[in-house]
Tab-separated table of C-alpha atoms in Angstrom:
chain	number	residue	atom	x	y	z
A	100	MET	CA	-77.181	-38.268	53.221
A	101	SER	CA	-77.734	-41.267	55.428
A	102	LYS	CA	-78.218	-40.802	59.124
A	103	ILE	CA	-75.980	-42.385	61.770
A	104	LEU	CA	-76.866	-43.605	65.225
A	105	VAL	CA	-75.213	-41.589	67.984
A	106	GLU	CA	-75.394	-42.037	71.731
A	107	LEU	CA	-74.846	-38.888	73.692
A	108	GLN	CA	-74.373	-38.465	77.475
A	109	VAL	CA	-75.841	-35.055	78.308
A	110	ASN	CA	-76.216	-33.780	81.867
A	111	GLY	CA	-76.089	-37.344	83.204
A	112	GLU	CA	-78.713	-38.666	80.813
A	113	SER	CA	-78.154	-40.939	77.847
A	114	HIS	CA	-79.812	-40.080	74.534
A	115	GLU	CA	-79.817	-42.241	71.377
A	116	LEU	CA	-80.291	-40.261	68.234
A	117	ALA	CA	-80.293	-40.752	64.505
A	118	ILE	CA	-78.582	-37.729	62.979
A	119	GLU	CA	-76.771	-36.667	59.809
A	120	PRO	CA	-72.966	-36.699	60.105
A	121	HIS	CA	-72.572	-32.977	59.394
A	122	ARG	CA	-74.763	-31.833	62.289
A	123	THR	CA	-72.904	-30.044	65.093
A	124	LEU	CA	-73.313	-30.789	68.801
A	125	LEU	CA	-74.894	-27.333	69.293
A	126	GLU	CA	-77.616	-28.067	66.668
A	127	VAL	CA	-78.384	-31.429	68.266
A	128	LEU	CA	-78.449	-29.998	71.801
A	129	ARG	CA	-80.843	-27.202	70.791
A	130	GLU	CA	-82.972	-28.865	68.172
A	131	ASN	CA	-83.157	-32.575	69.138
A	132	LEU	CA	-82.770	-32.342	72.875
A	133	GLY	CA	-84.464	-28.975	73.465
A	134	LEU	CA	-81.475	-27.723	75.495
A	135	THR	CA	-81.538	-24.062	74.348
A	136	GLY	CA	-79.184	-22.728	77.053
A	137	ALA	CA	-76.214	-22.962	74.726
A	138	LYS	CA	-76.810	-20.231	72.055
A	139	GLU	CA	-76.160	-20.087	68.416
A	140	ALA	CA	-74.704	-16.760	67.224
A	141	CYS	CA	-71.514	-16.446	65.155
A	142	ASP	CA	-71.417	-20.272	64.657
A	143	LEU	CA	-67.757	-19.837	63.835
A	144	GLY	CA	-66.056	-20.323	67.177
A	145	GLU	CA	-65.498	-16.586	67.780
A	146	CYS	CA	-68.156	-15.581	70.257
A	147	GLY	CA	-68.328	-18.308	72.883
A	148	VAL	CA	-72.082	-18.379	73.509
A	149	CYS	CA	-72.278	-22.100	72.531
A	150	MET	CA	-69.761	-23.215	75.159
A	151	VAL	CA	-70.526	-26.559	76.874
A	152	LEU	CA	-68.303	-28.895	78.852
A	153	MET	CA	-67.084	-32.062	77.144
A	154	GLY	CA	-65.052	-34.404	79.296
A	155	GLY	CA	-64.748	-31.560	81.853
A	156	LYS	CA	-63.286	-29.077	79.335
A	157	PRO	CA	-65.116	-26.169	77.773
A	158	VAL	CA	-65.633	-26.628	74.000
A	159	LEU	CA	-67.357	-24.525	71.369
A	160	SER	CA	-70.273	-26.834	70.490
A	161	CYS	CA	-70.703	-25.098	67.154
A	162	LEU	CA	-67.305	-26.540	66.111
A	163	VAL	CA	-67.824	-30.086	67.415
A	164	LEU	CA	-69.573	-32.658	65.223
A	165	ALA	CA	-72.319	-34.332	67.273
A	166	ALA	CA	-70.994	-37.730	66.214
A	167	ASP	CA	-67.593	-36.748	67.622
A	168	ALA	CA	-69.101	-36.105	71.032
A	169	GLN	CA	-69.973	-39.801	71.526
A	170	GLY	CA	-68.616	-41.427	74.585
A	171	GLN	CA	-67.798	-38.072	76.207
A	172	GLU	CA	-69.678	-36.640	79.160
A	173	ILE	CA	-71.373	-33.407	78.091
A	174	VAL	CA	-72.607	-30.836	80.545
A	175	THR	CA	-74.683	-27.787	79.479
A	176	ILE	CA	-75.791	-24.824	81.563
A	177	GLU	CA	-79.038	-26.799	82.240
A	178	GLY	CA	-76.978	-29.407	84.043
A	179	LEU	CA	-75.175	-27.162	86.513
A	180	ALA	CA	-77.860	-26.503	89.167
A	181	GLN	CA	-78.198	-29.383	91.581
A	182	GLY	CA	-81.516	-30.111	93.311
A	183	GLY	CA	-83.000	-26.773	92.388
A	184	LYS	CA	-80.036	-24.977	93.904
A	185	PRO	CA	-77.955	-22.807	91.557
A	186	HIS	CA	-74.339	-23.687	91.018
A	187	PRO	CA	-71.930	-21.330	92.990
A	188	LEU	CA	-70.914	-19.738	89.681
A	189	GLN	CA	-74.581	-19.084	88.798
A	190	GLN	CA	-75.147	-17.664	92.284
A	191	ALA	CA	-72.020	-15.434	92.016
A	192	PHE	CA	-73.057	-14.063	88.559
A	193	VAL	CA	-76.436	-13.076	90.105
A	194	GLU	CA	-74.961	-11.510	93.205
A	195	HIS	CA	-72.362	-9.530	91.293
A	196	GLY	CA	-74.796	-8.406	88.658
A	197	ALA	CA	-72.629	-10.053	86.044
A	198	ILE	CA	-75.655	-10.527	83.831
A	199	GLN	CA	-77.627	-8.026	81.813
A	200	CYS	CA	-79.305	-9.303	78.732
A	201	GLY	CA	-78.113	-12.819	79.679
A	202	TYR	CA	-77.250	-13.922	76.211
A	203	CYS	CA	-73.547	-14.552	76.851
A	204	THR	CA	-74.117	-15.843	80.373
A	205	PRO	CA	-74.440	-19.568	79.746
A	206	GLY	CA	-71.236	-19.558	77.693
A	207	MET	CA	-69.394	-17.423	80.259
A	208	ILE	CA	-70.400	-19.700	83.094
A	209	MET	CA	-69.474	-22.848	81.215
A	210	THR	CA	-66.058	-21.432	80.281
A	211	ALA	CA	-65.529	-20.297	83.914
A	212	LYS	CA	-66.561	-23.755	85.192
A	213	GLY	CA	-64.140	-25.568	82.860
A	214	PHE	CA	-61.393	-23.108	83.669
A	215	LEU	CA	-61.772	-23.377	87.437
A	216	ASN	CA	-61.825	-27.190	87.063
A	217	SER	CA	-58.211	-27.050	85.878
A	218	HIS	CA	-57.060	-23.800	87.417
A	219	PRO	CA	-58.417	-23.704	90.992
A	220	ALA	CA	-56.415	-20.599	92.085
A	221	PRO	CA	-56.190	-18.242	89.099
A	222	THR	CA	-55.149	-14.612	89.039
A	223	GLU	CA	-57.471	-11.948	87.617
A	224	GLU	CA	-55.323	-11.841	84.491
A	225	ASP	CA	-55.651	-15.604	84.106
A	226	VAL	CA	-59.457	-15.283	84.288
A	227	ARG	CA	-59.499	-12.435	81.793
A	228	LYS	CA	-57.456	-14.486	79.332
A	229	ALA	CA	-59.589	-17.610	79.912
A	230	ILE	CA	-62.777	-15.799	78.970
A	231	GLY	CA	-61.074	-14.230	75.944
A	232	ASN	CA	-63.122	-16.434	73.702
A	233	ASN	CA	-66.438	-15.231	75.191
A	234	ILE	CA	-67.915	-11.997	74.010
A	235	CYS	CA	-70.293	-9.853	76.132
A	236	ARG	CA	-71.770	-6.728	74.600
A	237	CYS	CA	-73.653	-5.365	77.653
A	238	THR	CA	-71.989	-5.141	81.003
A	239	GLY	CA	-68.366	-5.047	80.109
A	240	TYR	CA	-66.297	-7.762	81.664
A	241	LYS	CA	-65.542	-6.290	85.133
A	242	LYS	CA	-68.497	-7.809	87.018
A	243	ILE	CA	-68.075	-11.130	85.178
A	244	VAL	CA	-64.384	-11.308	86.182
A	245	GLU	CA	-65.291	-10.352	89.763
A	246	ALA	CA	-67.910	-13.074	89.996
A	247	ILE	CA	-65.492	-15.692	88.726
A	248	MET	CA	-62.740	-14.490	91.061
A	249	ASP	CA	-65.252	-14.647	93.901
A	250	VAL	CA	-65.981	-18.340	93.264
A	251	ALA	CA	-62.236	-19.047	92.851
A	252	SER	CA	-61.505	-17.573	96.236
A	253	GLN	CA	-64.407	-19.495	97.799
A	254	ASN	CA	-62.894	-22.610	96.309
A	255	ALA	CA	-59.493	-21.681	97.780
A	256	VAL	CA	-61.121	-21.202	101.261
A	257	GLN	CA	-62.979	-24.538	100.926
A	258	SER	CA	-59.959	-26.532	99.841
A	259	GLY	CA	-58.070	-24.899	102.709
A	260	GLU	CA	-60.749	-26.042	105.154
A	261	GLU	CA	-60.661	-29.522	103.749
A	262	LEU	CA	-56.946	-29.581	104.113
A	263	ALA	CA	-57.282	-28.350	107.715
A	264	LYS	CA	-59.708	-31.262	108.428
A	265	VAL	CA	-57.121	-33.765	107.213
B	260	MET	CA	-74.217	-20.606	59.080
B	261	ARG	CA	-74.603	-24.311	58.911
B	262	LEU	CA	-72.302	-26.989	57.620
B	263	PRO	CA	-72.953	-28.458	54.156
B	264	PRO	CA	-73.676	-32.214	54.149
B	265	PHE	CA	-70.669	-34.568	54.130
B	266	GLU	CA	-69.726	-38.082	55.190
B	267	CYS	CA	-67.475	-38.610	58.189
B	268	ALA	CA	-65.086	-41.435	58.927
B	269	SER	CA	-63.238	-42.048	62.184
B	270	PRO	CA	-60.394	-44.533	61.447
B	271	ALA	CA	-58.627	-46.153	64.376
B	272	SER	CA	-55.285	-46.487	62.613
B	273	LEU	CA	-53.069	-44.278	60.478
B	274	GLU	CA	-53.078	-46.930	57.702
B	275	GLU	CA	-56.882	-46.845	57.545
B	276	ALA	CA	-56.865	-43.007	57.473
B	277	ILE	CA	-54.329	-43.002	54.577
B	278	ASN	CA	-56.416	-45.521	52.665
B	279	LEU	CA	-59.515	-43.449	53.101
B	280	LEU	CA	-57.770	-40.273	51.887
B	281	GLY	CA	-56.268	-42.126	48.909
B	282	GLN	CA	-59.659	-43.532	47.832
B	283	ALA	CA	-61.370	-40.148	48.068
B	284	ALA	CA	-59.145	-38.778	45.286
B	285	GLY	CA	-58.770	-35.263	46.632
B	286	GLN	CA	-62.449	-35.045	47.821
B	287	ALA	CA	-61.529	-35.670	51.465
B	288	ARG	CA	-60.090	-33.453	54.164
B	289	VAL	CA	-58.463	-34.420	57.468
B	290	LEU	CA	-60.429	-33.346	60.494
B	291	ALA	CA	-58.613	-32.865	63.797
B	292	GLY	CA	-59.589	-30.003	66.148
B	293	GLY	CA	-61.960	-28.636	63.502
B	294	THR	CA	-61.481	-25.020	64.673
B	295	ASP	CA	-60.124	-23.857	61.283
B	296	LEU	CA	-61.687	-26.370	58.864
B	297	LEU	CA	-65.331	-26.316	60.060
B	298	PRO	CA	-65.632	-22.468	59.995
B	299	ALA	CA	-64.114	-22.508	56.454
B	300	MET	CA	-66.705	-25.125	55.402
B	301	LYS	CA	-69.506	-23.117	56.990
B	302	ARG	CA	-68.393	-20.074	55.008
B	303	ARG	CA	-68.306	-22.317	51.837
B	304	GLY	CA	-64.668	-21.524	51.384
B	305	ILE	CA	-63.660	-25.195	51.511
B	306	ALA	CA	-65.762	-28.085	50.207
B	307	ALA	CA	-65.266	-31.766	51.037
B	308	GLY	CA	-67.370	-34.877	50.550
B	309	LEU	CA	-65.594	-36.796	53.300
B	310	LEU	CA	-63.949	-35.762	56.552
B	311	VAL	CA	-61.392	-38.210	57.938
B	312	ASN	CA	-61.329	-37.660	61.673
B	313	ILE	CA	-57.874	-38.479	62.985
B	314	LYS	CA	-58.519	-37.796	66.680
B	315	GLY	CA	-59.129	-41.498	67.329
B	316	ILE	CA	-55.590	-42.476	66.190
B	317	ALA	CA	-53.701	-43.026	69.441
B	318	GLY	CA	-50.202	-42.600	67.950
B	319	LEU	CA	-50.949	-39.035	66.820
B	320	LYS	CA	-51.902	-37.833	70.261
B	321	GLN	CA	-48.593	-38.397	72.043
B	322	VAL	CA	-45.390	-36.435	72.630
B	323	SER	CA	-42.460	-38.866	72.619
B	324	ALA	CA	-38.687	-38.840	72.647
B	325	ARG	CA	-36.941	-40.415	69.573
B	326	GLU	CA	-33.650	-42.274	69.537
B	327	ASP	CA	-31.835	-39.488	67.776
B	328	GLY	CA	-32.647	-37.119	70.636
B	329	SER	CA	-35.468	-35.292	68.904
B	330	THR	CA	-38.928	-34.833	70.408
B	331	ALA	CA	-41.805	-36.075	68.248
B	332	ILE	CA	-45.079	-34.221	68.715
B	333	GLY	CA	-48.092	-36.079	67.298
B	334	ALA	CA	-50.126	-33.990	64.873
B	335	ALA	CA	-53.294	-34.352	66.973
B	336	VAL	CA	-51.700	-33.199	70.198
B	337	SER	CA	-53.561	-30.083	71.473
B	338	VAL	CA	-51.874	-26.679	71.238
B	339	ASN	CA	-52.330	-26.278	75.040
B	340	GLU	CA	-50.127	-29.294	75.580
B	341	VAL	CA	-47.297	-27.581	73.702
B	342	THR	CA	-47.439	-24.624	76.059
B	343	GLY	CA	-45.984	-27.072	78.631
B	344	LEU	CA	-42.987	-28.159	76.538
B	345	THR	CA	-40.109	-26.155	78.042
B	346	ALA	CA	-37.095	-27.293	75.957
B	347	TRP	CA	-37.632	-24.508	73.452
B	348	PRO	CA	-39.125	-21.372	75.162
B	349	ALA	CA	-39.969	-19.823	71.754
B	350	LEU	CA	-42.327	-22.685	70.990
B	351	ALA	CA	-44.036	-22.588	74.369
B	352	GLN	CA	-44.406	-18.848	74.026
B	353	ALA	CA	-45.864	-19.186	70.519
B	354	ALA	CA	-48.298	-21.917	71.669
B	355	SER	CA	-49.523	-19.762	74.505
B	356	ARG	CA	-50.431	-16.982	72.082
B	357	VAL	CA	-52.471	-19.212	69.707
B	358	ALA	CA	-56.154	-18.134	69.648
B	359	ALA	CA	-57.624	-18.509	73.158
B	360	TRP	CA	-57.330	-21.066	75.920
B	361	THR	CA	-60.666	-22.635	75.011
B	362	LEU	CA	-59.678	-23.033	71.341
B	363	ARG	CA	-56.232	-24.303	72.236
B	364	HIS	CA	-57.427	-27.477	73.807
B	365	MET	CA	-59.670	-28.078	70.798
B	366	GLY	CA	-57.129	-27.133	68.191
B	367	THR	CA	-54.174	-29.370	67.384
B	368	VAL	CA	-50.500	-28.735	66.526
B	369	GLY	CA	-50.852	-30.276	63.095
B	370	GLY	CA	-53.921	-28.142	62.486
B	371	ASN	CA	-52.054	-25.018	63.507
B	372	LEU	CA	-49.183	-25.799	61.038
B	373	LEU	CA	-51.719	-26.320	58.286
B	374	VAL	CA	-54.030	-23.442	59.304
B	375	ASP	CA	-55.377	-21.746	56.188
B	376	ASN	CA	-54.030	-18.366	55.092
B	377	ARG	CA	-56.256	-15.443	56.138
B	378	CYS	CA	-57.757	-12.617	54.087
B	379	TRP	CA	-60.376	-9.924	54.846
B	380	TYR	CA	-62.223	-10.843	51.682
B	381	TYR	CA	-61.693	-14.567	51.473
B	382	ASN	CA	-62.858	-15.041	55.050
B	383	ARG	CA	-66.249	-13.455	54.405
B	384	SER	CA	-69.402	-15.629	54.367
B	385	GLY	CA	-70.748	-17.583	51.479
B	386	GLU	CA	-73.692	-15.176	51.477
B	387	TRP	CA	-71.379	-12.190	50.929
B	388	TRP	CA	-69.662	-13.935	48.022
B	389	ARG	CA	-72.938	-14.948	46.317
B	390	GLY	CA	-73.162	-13.315	42.858
B	391	LYS	CA	-69.719	-11.685	43.145
B	392	GLU	CA	-66.706	-12.379	40.980
B	393	GLN	CA	-64.762	-14.980	42.961
B	394	CYS	CA	-61.208	-14.315	44.184
B	395	PHE	CA	-58.152	-16.542	43.381
B	396	LYS	CA	-58.541	-18.447	46.649
B	397	ARG	CA	-62.156	-19.225	45.775
B	398	GLY	CA	-61.238	-20.478	42.352
B	399	GLY	CA	-61.702	-17.169	40.508
B	400	GLU	CA	-59.384	-14.844	38.689
B	401	ARG	CA	-59.088	-11.700	40.778
B	402	CYS	CA	-57.763	-10.328	44.056
B	403	TYR	CA	-59.860	-7.817	46.015
B	404	VAL	CA	-56.958	-6.803	48.287
B	405	PHE	CA	-54.355	-6.242	45.542
B	406	PRO	CA	-56.518	-5.612	42.469
B	407	SER	CA	-53.574	-5.583	40.083
B	408	GLY	CA	-52.100	-8.785	41.552
B	409	ARG	CA	-52.045	-11.995	39.577
B	410	GLN	CA	-52.019	-14.309	42.596
B	411	CYS	CA	-53.547	-14.718	46.030
B	412	ARG	CA	-51.704	-12.848	48.824
B	413	ALA	CA	-53.682	-14.156	51.793
B	414	ALA	CA	-51.502	-14.061	54.933
B	415	ALA	CA	-49.747	-17.075	56.557
B	416	SER	CA	-51.139	-16.851	60.071
B	417	SER	CA	-49.816	-19.783	62.102
B	418	ASP	CA	-48.229	-18.693	65.412
B	419	LEU	CA	-46.247	-21.910	65.923
B	420	VAL	CA	-44.591	-21.934	62.477
B	421	PRO	CA	-42.078	-19.113	62.882
B	422	ALA	CA	-40.860	-20.665	66.181
B	423	LEU	CA	-40.568	-24.102	64.536
B	424	VAL	CA	-38.752	-22.632	61.428
B	425	ALA	CA	-36.270	-20.760	63.705
B	426	ILE	CA	-35.705	-23.913	65.809
B	427	GLY	CA	-35.011	-26.004	62.720
B	428	ALA	CA	-37.920	-28.392	63.288
B	429	ARG	CA	-39.020	-30.928	60.710
B	430	VAL	CA	-42.337	-32.633	59.930
B	431	GLU	CA	-43.057	-36.265	59.111
B	432	VAL	CA	-45.580	-36.789	56.354
B	433	GLN	CA	-47.148	-40.166	55.470
B	434	SER	CA	-49.040	-41.408	52.444
B	435	ALA	CA	-49.753	-44.733	50.760
B	436	SER	CA	-46.293	-44.594	49.133
B	437	GLY	CA	-44.417	-44.226	52.433
B	438	SER	CA	-43.235	-41.423	54.697
B	439	ARG	CA	-40.996	-38.440	54.070
B	440	LEU	CA	-39.366	-35.803	56.291
B	441	LEU	CA	-39.201	-32.190	55.393
B	442	ALA	CA	-38.057	-28.959	57.045
B	443	VAL	CA	-41.082	-27.033	58.436
B	444	LYS	CA	-40.421	-24.133	56.055
B	445	ASP	CA	-40.795	-26.488	53.057
B	446	LEU	CA	-44.397	-27.188	53.991
B	447	TYR	CA	-45.299	-23.772	52.567
B	448	ARG	CA	-45.321	-21.978	49.220
B	449	ALA	CA	-45.823	-18.332	48.473
B	450	ASP	CA	-49.339	-18.739	47.075
B	451	GLY	CA	-52.136	-17.788	49.379
B	452	ALA	CA	-54.657	-19.845	47.355
B	453	ALA	CA	-52.764	-23.112	47.869
B	454	PRO	CA	-50.324	-22.339	50.692
B	455	HIS	CA	-49.291	-25.868	51.653
B	456	THR	CA	-47.082	-28.288	49.746
B	457	LEU	CA	-48.775	-31.475	51.059
B	458	GLU	CA	-50.146	-33.648	48.239
B	459	PRO	CA	-53.684	-35.062	48.340
B	460	GLY	CA	-53.496	-38.342	50.225
B	461	GLU	CA	-50.674	-37.189	52.502
B	462	ILE	CA	-51.136	-36.756	56.295
B	463	LEU	CA	-48.852	-34.676	58.518
B	464	THR	CA	-48.222	-37.093	61.380
B	465	HIS	CA	-45.443	-35.652	63.570
B	466	ILE	CA	-43.542	-32.526	64.221
B	467	LEU	CA	-39.907	-33.294	65.170
B	468	LEU	CA	-38.034	-30.874	67.444
B	469	PRO	CA	-34.276	-31.158	67.593
B	470	PRO	CA	-32.714	-31.303	71.095
B	471	CYS	CA	-31.887	-27.816	72.384
B	472	PRO	CA	-28.042	-27.461	72.296
B	473	ALA	CA	-26.104	-26.014	75.294
B	474	GLY	CA	-25.864	-22.247	75.371
B	475	THR	CA	-28.983	-21.797	73.257
B	476	GLY	CA	-31.797	-19.345	73.830
B	477	SER	CA	-35.011	-18.807	71.845
B	478	ALA	CA	-37.830	-16.316	71.889
B	479	PHE	CA	-41.132	-15.530	70.197
B	480	ILE	CA	-43.138	-12.302	69.994
B	481	LYS	CA	-46.627	-11.890	68.505
B	482	LEU	CA	-48.193	-8.517	67.641
B	483	ALA	CA	-51.971	-8.670	67.480
B	484	ARG	CA	-54.631	-6.219	68.524
B	485	ARG	CA	-56.032	-8.435	71.232
B	486	GLN	CA	-54.178	-10.493	73.844
B	487	THR	CA	-56.318	-13.505	72.998
B	488	LEU	CA	-58.366	-14.775	70.128
B	489	ASP	CA	-56.694	-12.732	67.403
B	490	PHE	CA	-54.616	-13.574	64.397
B	491	ALA	CA	-51.163	-12.038	64.258
B	492	LEU	CA	-50.342	-8.850	62.472
B	493	VAL	CA	-46.688	-9.950	62.797
B	494	ASN	CA	-45.113	-12.984	64.468
B	495	VAL	CA	-41.293	-13.184	64.904
B	496	ALA	CA	-39.179	-15.937	66.447
B	497	ALA	CA	-35.437	-16.032	66.998
B	498	VAL	CA	-32.839	-18.537	68.227
B	499	ILE	CA	-29.292	-17.726	69.326
B	500	SER	CA	-26.591	-20.288	70.298
B	501	LEU	CA	-23.437	-19.031	72.024
B	502	ALA	CA	-19.993	-20.522	71.718
B	503	GLU	CA	-18.222	-21.833	74.804
B	504	ASP	CA	-16.830	-18.416	75.652
B	505	GLY	CA	-20.431	-17.302	76.279
B	506	ARG	CA	-19.928	-14.201	74.141
B	507	THR	CA	-19.506	-15.245	70.561
B	508	CYS	CA	-22.521	-16.223	68.505
B	509	ARG	CA	-22.185	-19.784	67.228
B	510	GLU	CA	-25.463	-20.039	65.415
B	511	ALA	CA	-28.511	-17.808	64.860
B	512	SER	CA	-31.805	-18.085	63.091
B	513	ALA	CA	-35.106	-16.246	62.908
B	514	ALA	CA	-38.434	-16.368	61.025
B	515	VAL	CA	-41.531	-14.284	60.507
B	516	SER	CA	-45.249	-14.938	59.729
B	517	GLY	CA	-48.508	-12.922	59.796
B	518	SER	CA	-47.608	-10.306	57.140
B	519	VAL	CA	-46.164	-12.660	54.596
B	520	VAL	CA	-47.782	-15.095	52.169
B	521	ALA	CA	-45.541	-17.998	53.352
B	522	PRO	CA	-43.672	-18.146	56.716
B	523	THR	CA	-40.203	-16.759	55.908
B	524	PRO	CA	-36.796	-17.398	57.520
B	525	LEU	CA	-35.002	-14.116	58.235
B	526	PRO	CA	-31.222	-14.068	57.516
B	527	VAL	CA	-29.421	-13.400	60.817
B	528	LYS	CA	-26.291	-15.466	59.919
B	529	GLN	CA	-24.227	-12.239	60.059
B	530	LEU	CA	-24.262	-12.654	63.818
B	531	GLU	CA	-22.362	-15.960	63.612
B	532	GLY	CA	-18.729	-15.914	64.646
B	533	ARG	CA	-19.037	-12.396	66.101
B	534	GLU	CA	-19.257	-11.138	69.638
B	535	ILE	CA	-22.900	-10.117	70.249
B	536	THR	CA	-23.523	-6.570	71.300
B	537	THR	CA	-26.826	-4.648	71.349
B	538	TRP	CA	-25.745	-2.458	68.453
B	539	LEU	CA	-24.785	-5.502	66.403
B	540	LEU	CA	-28.303	-6.837	66.962
B	541	ASP	CA	-29.711	-3.476	65.756
B	542	GLU	CA	-27.652	-3.627	62.664
B	543	VAL	CA	-28.404	-7.256	61.830
B	544	ALA	CA	-32.154	-6.992	62.569
B	545	GLY	CA	-32.429	-3.903	60.345
B	546	GLU	CA	-30.772	-5.728	57.438
B	547	ALA	CA	-32.496	-9.073	57.969
B	548	VAL	CA	-36.031	-7.722	57.841
B	549	LYS	CA	-35.483	-6.626	54.259
B	550	ALA	CA	-35.593	-10.356	53.402
B	551	MET	CA	-39.290	-10.452	54.251
B	552	GLY	CA	-39.925	-9.728	50.594
B	553	PHE	CA	-43.517	-8.894	49.710
B	554	VAL	CA	-45.352	-7.688	52.820
B	555	THR	CA	-49.071	-8.515	52.629
B	556	TYR	CA	-51.837	-6.764	54.642
B	557	ALA	CA	-54.589	-9.096	53.427
B	558	GLY	CA	-55.091	-10.489	56.931
B	559	ALA	CA	-56.172	-7.048	58.286
B	560	MET	CA	-56.365	-4.389	55.710
B	561	ASP	CA	-56.385	-1.434	58.088
B	562	VAL	CA	-52.798	-2.070	59.146
B	563	PRO	CA	-50.541	-0.947	56.205
B	564	ALA	CA	-47.576	-2.741	54.833
B	565	GLY	CA	-45.039	-0.076	55.775
B	566	TYR	CA	-45.968	-0.294	59.443
B	567	ARG	CA	-45.846	-4.064	59.365
B	568	ARG	CA	-42.351	-4.127	57.901
B	569	GLN	CA	-41.129	-1.571	60.400
B	570	VAL	CA	-42.708	-3.437	63.369
B	571	ALA	CA	-41.269	-6.720	62.076
B	572	GLY	CA	-37.848	-5.184	62.438
B	573	VAL	CA	-38.591	-4.044	65.950
B	574	LEU	CA	-39.941	-7.463	66.974
B	575	LEU	CA	-36.974	-9.199	65.424
B	576	ARG	CA	-34.557	-6.953	67.356
B	577	ARG	CA	-36.474	-7.682	70.619
B	578	SER	CA	-36.737	-11.438	70.048
B	579	LEU	CA	-33.032	-11.624	69.236
B	580	GLU	CA	-32.206	-9.785	72.442
B	581	GLN	CA	-34.537	-12.073	74.468
B	582	ALA	CA	-33.005	-15.201	72.864
B	583	TRP	CA	-29.517	-13.837	73.646
B	584	GLU	CA	-30.399	-13.257	77.257
B	585	ARG	CA	-31.761	-16.729	77.530
B	586	ALA	CA	-28.686	-18.215	75.846
B	587	ARG	CA	-26.474	-16.502	78.387
B	588	ASN	CA	-28.493	-17.980	81.219
B	589	ALA	CA	-28.880	-21.396	79.591
């Protein structure tokens, strides 16, 4: 099978790669780019541990062909922290103890990030439904939902302050 | 599980996509969201030498109004976009129950209409199937769910289809020889191994919704074990149009999927011309559900057929009542 040239934008960096057309974005992230934050588990789109952002939306990278991700901005868990400072969602997951073994955490955080991008003021039920594609087998979902709701309410306060400034 | 090797083409126009499919002589598959096709290929349930990616075709990603008053939904429009179409509440309700939010913006409407039938055995991995006698859907000669059966009874599992059938939607299909229109229900046949009537070389391009007439209400109910990311045990949709007096039923329709091999219209025409009452709905729903025909539990074998048939009746009764309420307030 002949390889094709693909240019991927991952975490703000451009990568040019020669890959086979049947390789998934997840495989290329983990094996070609060494970004092992997105995990490979069910590989069938059921567990959510491979979630990354593509064009600002969370996608299951095990079900996206790498060639199909060309021209889209991809963000993985490695790209969230800025200047050594954890992203507010990462901070909230730590503070709420929403992590145990940590395996589902990158996927949970990327789903939450994508969800809050388009739903800045969700209800708890909205959050529970949004992470319905992400499976956690340790903590249960209570602390995870609390951490996401915490960030959502911080966002609400911030946007309120910004509005007050204007 | 990894994908087997294949070639991939990303045509920019529908003509180019149709040419590619025609040249591949049945060895190609259309790739849109990939949320159903790629897992099936990973499980080695479906094989294809060429995937024709239609996500780059601009005309298939739009929702537009047609001159005849219908709404044309492009096949590559995401399922999440349909949750925002308010003309037919049953369709928006159905769309909001497809898989999970994350999968809904990957998955497309066309893909949901052509989602493969589900079965506890068929959907197992290629590893599990290695060395075993293959089932009908895998090209073999036996059924593990209904061992005496002579055909595949995998379950029709699309959530959108019952809503579309009840609404009376049509689909537009294109191939090298031109385009054709067919009623949504005619896309399906009662054979789980080959559940769709599309010919090789044909692409489903648009779903056409009729305008919602005055005094019309519609509703959809899905029964599944989880609120998200679960295939239906039973899906029921119903549409009721009232006459000008606001009491007499002018038109009624309903359909079911999840526990049937092909999505099936349910006969609720007995409501037409009569004044709707709750007990009339009871009577009609009880009768109509008998038309489900063969009830399959291949999708989830721990939920028996008797329960499924009973619950289909209950859901039909409830969706009729919800549609009726909406019709009165329309």
